[in-house]
Amino acid sequence: MASLIYGVKDVRPVDGKPIFTIDRILGLDEGERYRKIKPYRPWAVSDSGAPQGRVVPKTKEASDKSSKEKERTLTTQLSTDSYQNALKWYVGRRPRTAFTSLQIEILESIFQVNYYPGIDVREELAKQLHLDEDRIQIWFQNRRAKLKRSHRESQFLMVKKAFVEDD
Amino acid sequence: MASLIYGVKDVRPVDGKPIFTIDRILGLDEGERYRKIKPYRPWAVSDSGAPQGRVVPKTKEASDKSSKEKERTLTTQLSTDSYQNALKWYVGRRPRTAFTSLQIEILESIFQVNYYPGIDVREELAKQLHLDEDRIQIWFQNRRAKLKRSHRESQFLMVKKAFVEDD
DNA sequence: TTTTAATGTAATGGC
DNA sequence: GCCATTACATTAAT
């Protein structure tokens, strides 16, 4: 009964328990129990260790500031957004994942049933869809945000409509 | 000293603090602290309430889909975002903004100093240039992308050059 | 055709 | 986990 979901084969995990049981999909069986240790940005080539402490952003601002500005920069640099942004720019991020339509279809189908799939469902989805569990987690986070946004927007429309009709 | 930038008058915001100070332009004074609630696609005229159910998309794609596409639409309509898409078609895109050369000149001059202007600089630019703050934000986003692209391209050229010289 | 304003969403960091 | 914000890939207007 849980053997086929959108053509995904019912492969069983090492513990031998079934995968897409109702309980698992609904997140009723376990909690978030275990987490893998994740490497720090494995997709980035760290040619000589992670940048820490004395990283100087290579952007223009860094090099041609006036001395007065440099002074201030030194004192506020660590707490500002610009520094963070420059660093971010410099370090790079994970290459954007492009999900296939099938992957999205399946993720959506799970989302319709449960906005908060537990770690085990996510792991299994990851295995079935050939994605990192990380990506799944982020996907659900962003999906929830999207849902929330759409709620806000429809509420806004309703309020606006009420206003107009009150006219 | 910050009173004139490319002929922009030094109008002060309600809080009485100066606008184009170095700190503000460099984004060193605040963080992104507050955000206004944005109205829902204010450029779209929703002439009779929210479109529901029988929305007929107004764009080209909507009318001349192949029958195969239509079929798919029918089967997946209730899942995924087809409703959202219909809404989007109905509502349409924001009309493309055509910046004047003066506006671009000023935006560029700020960009040279700070790739990431904070919310307050953006708001002030918006006021001075008679644009929505949204447009400013998007402009900086696209501008950063352009910069990055040009970096990539020049790097590519350098690598290519190196190859050729190694010949 | 090229450039770039606009969109959707994956990824990041802070709390 | 949420939220705000960003980068990035695309689309479409010029």
Coordinates of C-alpha atoms (C1' of nucleotides) in Angstrom, one line a residue:
Chain A
M1 CA 0.0 0.0 0.0
A2 CA 2.9 2.2 0.6
S3 CA 4.8 0.3 -2.0
L4 CA 4.5 2.8 -4.8
I5 CA 4.3 6.5 -4.7
Y6 CA 4.6 8.1 -8.0
G7 CA 6.6 5.2 -9.3
V8 CA 9.2 5.2 -6.6
K9 CA 10.2 1.7 -5.8
D10 CA 9.7 0.4 -2.3
V11 CA 13.3 -0.1 -1.3
R12 CA 13.7 -0.8 2.4
P13 CA 16.2 0.9 4.6
V14 CA 18.9 -1.1 6.4
D15 CA 16.9 -1.4 9.5
G16 CA 14.4 -3.4 7.6
K17 CA 11.4 -1.2 8.5
P18 CA 9.2 -0.1 5.7
I19 CA 9.7 3.4 4.3
F20 CA 6.7 5.3 3.3
T21 CA 4.4 4.2 6.0
I22 CA 1.6 6.6 7.0
D23 CA 3.2 7.1 10.3
R24 CA 6.6 7.9 8.8
I25 CA 5.2 10.3 6.2
L26 CA 3.1 12.0 8.9
G27 CA 6.1 12.1 11.1
L28 CA 4.3 10.3 13.9
D29 CA 6.7 7.5 14.6
E30 CA 9.9 9.1 15.7
G31 CA 11.3 12.5 16.3
E32 CA 14.4 14.2 14.9
R33 CA 16.7 11.7 16.5
Y34 CA 20.0 11.6 14.9
R35 CA 22.0 13.9 12.6
K36 CA 25.0 13.3 10.5
I37 CA 28.1 15.4 11.0
K38 CA 28.4 17.7 8.0
P39 CA 31.6 18.8 6.4
Y40 CA 32.1 22.5 6.1
R41 CA 31.3 23.6 2.5
P42 CA 32.6 20.5 0.7
W43 CA 31.8 22.1 -2.6
A44 CA 34.2 24.9 -2.1
V45 CA 37.9 24.5 -2.9
S46 CA 39.7 25.5 0.3
D47 CA 43.2 25.9 -1.1
S48 CA 44.8 26.4 2.3
G49 CA 42.3 26.0 5.1
A50 CA 39.1 27.8 5.9
P51 CA 39.2 31.5 5.9
Q52 CA 39.2 32.8 9.5
G53 CA 40.1 35.9 11.3
R54 CA 42.4 37.7 9.0
V55 CA 40.5 37.3 5.8
V56 CA 40.6 40.5 3.8
P57 CA 37.8 40.7 1.2
K58 CA 39.2 41.4 -2.2
T59 CA 36.6 43.8 -3.3
K60 CA 37.3 47.4 -4.2
E61 CA 36.1 48.9 -0.9
A62 CA 38.8 47.0 1.0
S63 CA 41.7 48.5 -0.9
D64 CA 40.9 52.1 -1.6
K65 CA 39.4 53.5 1.5
S66 CA 40.7 56.7 3.0
S67 CA 42.7 56.3 6.2
K68 CA 39.9 57.7 8.3
E69 CA 37.6 55.2 6.9
K70 CA 40.1 52.4 7.3
E71 CA 40.3 53.3 10.9
R72 CA 36.6 53.0 11.4
T73 CA 36.4 50.0 9.2
L74 CA 38.8 48.2 11.5
T75 CA 36.6 48.8 14.5
T76 CA 33.3 48.0 12.9
Q77 CA 34.2 45.6 10.2
L78 CA 33.5 42.5 12.1
S79 CA 30.0 43.5 12.9
T80 CA 28.7 44.9 9.7
D81 CA 26.7 43.5 6.9
S82 CA 29.1 44.8 4.3
Y83 CA 31.9 42.7 5.6
Q84 CA 29.7 39.7 5.8
N85 CA 28.5 40.3 2.3
A86 CA 32.0 40.8 0.9
L87 CA 33.1 37.7 2.6
K88 CA 30.1 35.8 1.2
W89 CA 30.8 37.1 -2.2
Y90 CA 34.4 36.0 -1.9
V91 CA 33.9 32.6 -0.4
G92 CA 31.1 31.4 -2.7
R93 CA 28.1 29.3 -2.1
R94 CA 26.9 25.9 -2.9
P95 CA 25.9 25.5 -6.5
R96 CA 22.2 26.0 -6.9
T97 CA 20.4 22.7 -7.1
A98 CA 18.1 22.3 -10.1
F99 CA 15.4 19.8 -9.1
T100 CA 13.8 17.8 -11.8
S101 CA 10.0 18.1 -12.3
L102 CA 9.6 14.5 -11.0
Q103 CA 11.6 15.3 -7.9
I104 CA 9.4 18.4 -7.3
E105 CA 6.2 16.4 -7.9
I106 CA 7.2 13.9 -5.3
L107 CA 8.3 16.5 -2.8
E108 CA 5.1 18.4 -3.3
S109 CA 3.0 15.2 -2.8
I110 CA 4.7 14.6 0.5
F111 CA 4.3 18.3 1.5
Q112 CA 0.6 18.1 0.9
V113 CA 0.4 15.4 3.5
N114 CA 3.0 16.7 6.0
Y115 CA 4.7 20.1 6.1
Y116 CA 7.2 18.8 8.6
P117 CA 8.6 15.4 7.5
G118 CA 10.9 13.9 10.1
I119 CA 14.5 13.0 9.6
D120 CA 13.7 9.4 8.4
V121 CA 11.2 10.5 5.8
R122 CA 13.7 13.0 4.6
E123 CA 16.5 10.5 4.5
E124 CA 14.4 8.1 2.5
L125 CA 13.3 10.8 0.1
A126 CA 16.9 11.7 -0.3
K127 CA 17.8 8.1 -1.2
Q128 CA 14.9 7.7 -3.6
L129 CA 15.4 11.0 -5.3
H130 CA 19.2 10.9 -5.4
L131 CA 19.5 14.1 -3.4
D132 CA 21.3 15.0 -0.2
E133 CA 19.1 15.0 2.8
D134 CA 20.2 18.6 3.3
R135 CA 18.6 19.6 0.1
I136 CA 15.3 18.0 1.1
Q137 CA 15.4 19.8 4.4
I138 CA 16.0 23.2 2.8
W139 CA 13.4 22.5 0.2
F140 CA 10.8 21.9 2.9
Q141 CA 11.9 25.0 4.7
N142 CA 11.5 27.1 1.6
R143 CA 8.3 25.5 0.8
R144 CA 6.8 26.3 4.2
A145 CA 8.0 29.9 3.7
K146 CA 6.2 30.0 0.4
L147 CA 3.0 28.7 1.8
K148 CA 3.2 31.3 4.5
R149 CA 3.7 34.0 2.0
S150 CA 0.8 32.9 -0.1
H151 CA -1.4 32.9 3.0
R152 CA -0.3 36.4 3.9
E153 CA -1.0 37.6 0.4
S154 CA -4.5 36.1 0.2
Q155 CA -5.2 37.7 3.6
F156 CA -4.0 41.0 2.2
L157 CA -6.3 40.6 -0.7
M158 CA -9.2 39.9 1.5
V159 CA -8.6 42.9 3.7
K160 CA -8.2 45.1 0.7
K161 CA -11.4 43.7 -0.8
A162 CA -13.3 44.4 2.4
F163 CA -12.0 47.9 2.4
V164 CA -13.1 48.5 -1.1
E165 CA -16.6 47.1 -0.5
D166 CA -17.0 49.3 2.6
D167 CA -16.6 52.2 0.3
Chain B
M1 CA 30.1 67.3 2.1
A2 CA 27.5 64.7 1.6
S3 CA 25.1 67.4 0.7
L4 CA 25.3 67.0 -3.1
I5 CA 25.8 63.9 -5.1
Y6 CA 25.3 64.5 -8.8
G7 CA 23.0 67.3 -8.1
V8 CA 20.7 65.5 -5.7
K9 CA 19.4 67.8 -3.1
D10 CA 20.2 67.1 0.5
V11 CA 16.7 66.6 1.8
R12 CA 16.6 65.2 5.3
P13 CA 14.4 62.4 6.4
V14 CA 11.8 62.8 9.1
D15 CA 14.2 61.7 11.8
G16 CA 16.4 64.7 11.0
K17 CA 19.5 62.6 10.4
P18 CA 21.5 63.3 7.2
I19 CA 21.1 61.0 4.3
F20 CA 24.1 60.4 2.3
T21 CA 26.7 60.1 5.0
I22 CA 29.7 57.9 4.4
D23 CA 28.4 55.5 6.9
R24 CA 25.0 55.2 5.3
I25 CA 26.3 54.8 1.9
L26 CA 28.8 52.2 3.0
G27 CA 26.1 50.5 5.0
L28 CA 28.1 50.7 8.2
D29 CA 25.6 52.5 10.4
E30 CA 22.7 50.1 10.7
G31 CA 21.8 46.7 9.5
E32 CA 18.8 45.7 7.6
R33 CA 16.6 46.3 10.6
Y34 CA 13.1 46.9 9.6
R35 CA 11.0 46.1 6.6
K36 CA 7.8 47.5 5.5
I37 CA 4.9 45.2 4.6
K38 CA 4.7 45.2 0.9
P39 CA 1.4 45.4 -0.8
Y40 CA 0.4 42.6 -3.0
R41 CA 1.4 43.4 -6.6
P42 CA 0.1 46.9 -6.5
W43 CA 0.7 47.4 -10.2
A44 CA -2.0 44.9 -11.0
V45 CA -5.5 46.0 -11.3
S46 CA -7.8 43.5 -9.6
D47 CA -11.0 44.9 -11.0
S48 CA -13.4 42.6 -9.3
G49 CA -11.8 41.0 -6.3
A50 CA -9.4 38.1 -6.3
P51 CA -9.5 35.9 -9.4
Q52 CA -10.7 32.5 -8.4
G53 CA -11.6 29.3 -10.2
R54 CA -12.3 30.4 -13.7
V55 CA -9.4 32.7 -14.3
V56 CA -8.5 32.9 -18.0
P57 CA -4.9 33.7 -18.4
K58 CA -4.3 36.7 -20.7
T59 CA -0.8 36.0 -22.0
K60 CA 0.2 34.2 -25.2
E61 CA 1.3 31.0 -23.6
A62 CA -2.0 30.6 -22.0
S63 CA -3.9 30.6 -25.2
D64 CA -1.8 28.6 -27.5
K65 CA -0.6 25.7 -25.5
S66 CA -0.3 22.4 -27.3
S67 CA -2.9 19.8 -26.5
K68 CA -0.3 17.7 -24.8
E69 CA 0.5 20.6 -22.5
K70 CA -3.2 21.1 -21.8
E71 CA -3.5 17.5 -20.9
R72 CA -0.8 17.7 -18.4
T73 CA -2.3 20.8 -17.0
L74 CA -5.6 19.0 -16.4
T75 CA -4.0 16.2 -14.5
T76 CA -1.7 18.2 -12.3
Q77 CA -3.9 21.2 -11.8
L78 CA -4.9 20.4 -8.3
S79 CA -1.4 19.6 -7.1
T80 CA 1.5 21.9 -7.7
D81 CA 1.3 25.5 -8.5
S82 CA -0.9 25.7 -11.5
Y83 CA -3.3 27.8 -9.6
Q84 CA -0.5 30.1 -8.7
N85 CA 0.5 30.2 -12.3
A86 CA -2.9 31.1 -13.4
L87 CA -3.0 33.8 -10.9
K88 CA 0.4 35.0 -12.1
W89 CA -0.8 35.1 -15.7
Y90 CA -3.8 37.0 -14.7
V91 CA -2.0 39.4 -12.6
G92 CA 0.9 39.7 -15.0
R93 CA 4.4 41.0 -14.6
R94 CA 5.4 44.4 -13.4
P95 CA 5.8 46.7 -16.3
R96 CA 9.5 47.0 -17.1
T97 CA 11.0 50.1 -15.6
A98 CA 12.9 52.4 -17.8
F99 CA 15.5 54.2 -15.8
T100 CA 16.7 57.6 -17.0
S101 CA 20.3 58.1 -17.6
L102 CA 20.5 60.3 -14.6
Q103 CA 19.0 57.7 -12.4
I104 CA 21.5 55.2 -13.6
E105 CA 24.4 57.5 -13.2
I106 CA 23.5 58.0 -9.6
L107 CA 22.9 54.4 -8.9
E108 CA 26.2 53.5 -10.5
S109 CA 28.0 56.1 -8.4
I110 CA 26.6 54.5 -5.2
F111 CA 27.4 51.1 -6.5
Q112 CA 31.0 52.0 -6.9
V113 CA 31.2 52.7 -3.3
N114 CA 29.0 50.0 -1.9
Y115 CA 27.6 47.0 -3.6
Y116 CA 25.2 46.4 -0.7
P117 CA 23.5 49.6 0.3
G118 CA 21.3 49.2 3.4
I119 CA 17.6 49.7 3.6
D120 CA 18.0 53.4 4.5
V121 CA 20.2 54.3 1.6
R122 CA 17.9 52.5 -0.7
E123 CA 14.9 54.3 0.7
E124 CA 16.6 57.6 0.3
L125 CA 17.7 56.8 -3.2
A126 CA 14.1 55.9 -3.9
K127 CA 12.9 59.2 -2.6
Q128 CA 15.5 61.2 -4.4
L129 CA 15.1 59.4 -7.7
H130 CA 11.3 59.0 -7.6
L131 CA 11.5 55.2 -7.7
D132 CA 10.1 52.5 -5.5
E133 CA 12.6 51.1 -3.1
D134 CA 11.9 47.8 -4.7
R135 CA 13.3 48.9 -8.0
I136 CA 16.5 50.1 -6.3
Q137 CA 16.9 46.8 -4.6
I138 CA 16.4 44.8 -7.8
W139 CA 18.7 47.1 -9.6
F140 CA 21.5 46.4 -7.1
Q141 CA 20.8 42.8 -7.3
N142 CA 21.1 42.8 -11.1
R143 CA 24.1 45.0 -10.9
R144 CA 25.9 42.6 -8.7
A145 CA 25.1 39.8 -11.0
K146 CA 26.5 41.8 -13.9
L147 CA 29.7 42.5 -12.0
K148 CA 30.1 38.9 -11.2
R149 CA 29.5 37.9 -14.8
S150 CA 32.1 40.3 -16.0
H151 CA 34.6 38.9 -13.5
R152 CA 33.9 35.4 -14.7
E153 CA 34.3 36.5 -18.3
S154 CA 37.6 38.3 -17.7
Q155 CA 38.9 35.3 -15.8
F156 CA 37.9 33.1 -18.7
L157 CA 39.8 35.3 -21.0
M158 CA 42.8 35.2 -18.8
V159 CA 42.8 31.4 -18.7
K160 CA 42.3 31.2 -22.4
K161 CA 45.2 33.6 -22.9
A162 CA 47.4 31.6 -20.7
F163 CA 46.5 28.5 -22.7
V164 CA 47.3 30.2 -26.0
E165 CA 50.7 31.5 -24.6
D166 CA 51.6 28.0 -23.4
D167 CA 51.2 26.8 -26.9
Chain C
dT1 C1' 20.5 40.4 -31.3
dT2 C1' 21.9 42.2 -26.8
dT3 C1' 21.1 44.0 -22.5
dT4 C1' 18.9 44.1 -18.4
dA5 C1' 14.3 44.5 -15.4
dA6 C1' 11.6 41.1 -13.2
dT7 C1' 10.5 36.6 -11.3
dG8 C1' 11.0 32.2 -8.7
dT9 C1' 13.4 29.8 -5.6
dA10 C1' 17.8 27.5 -3.6
dA11 C1' 21.1 28.8 -0.3
dT12 C1' 22.9 31.4 3.7
dG13 C1' 23.2 33.3 8.4
dG14 C1' 21.3 34.9 12.6
dC15 C1' 18.3 34.1 16.2
Chain D
dG1 C1' 12.8 25.5 13.4
dC2 C1' 11.8 30.6 11.6
dC3 C1' 12.9 34.7 9.2
dA4 C1' 15.2 38.0 6.2
dT5 C1' 18.2 38.3 2.7
dT6 C1' 21.0 37.0 -0.9
dA7 C1' 22.7 34.5 -5.3
dC8 C1' 21.5 32.4 -9.3
dA9 C1' 19.0 30.8 -13.3
dT10 C1' 15.4 32.2 -16.3
dT11 C1' 12.1 34.9 -18.7
dA12 C1' 10.8 38.6 -21.2
dA13 C1' 10.9 43.5 -22.5
dT14 C1' 13.8 46.8 -25.0

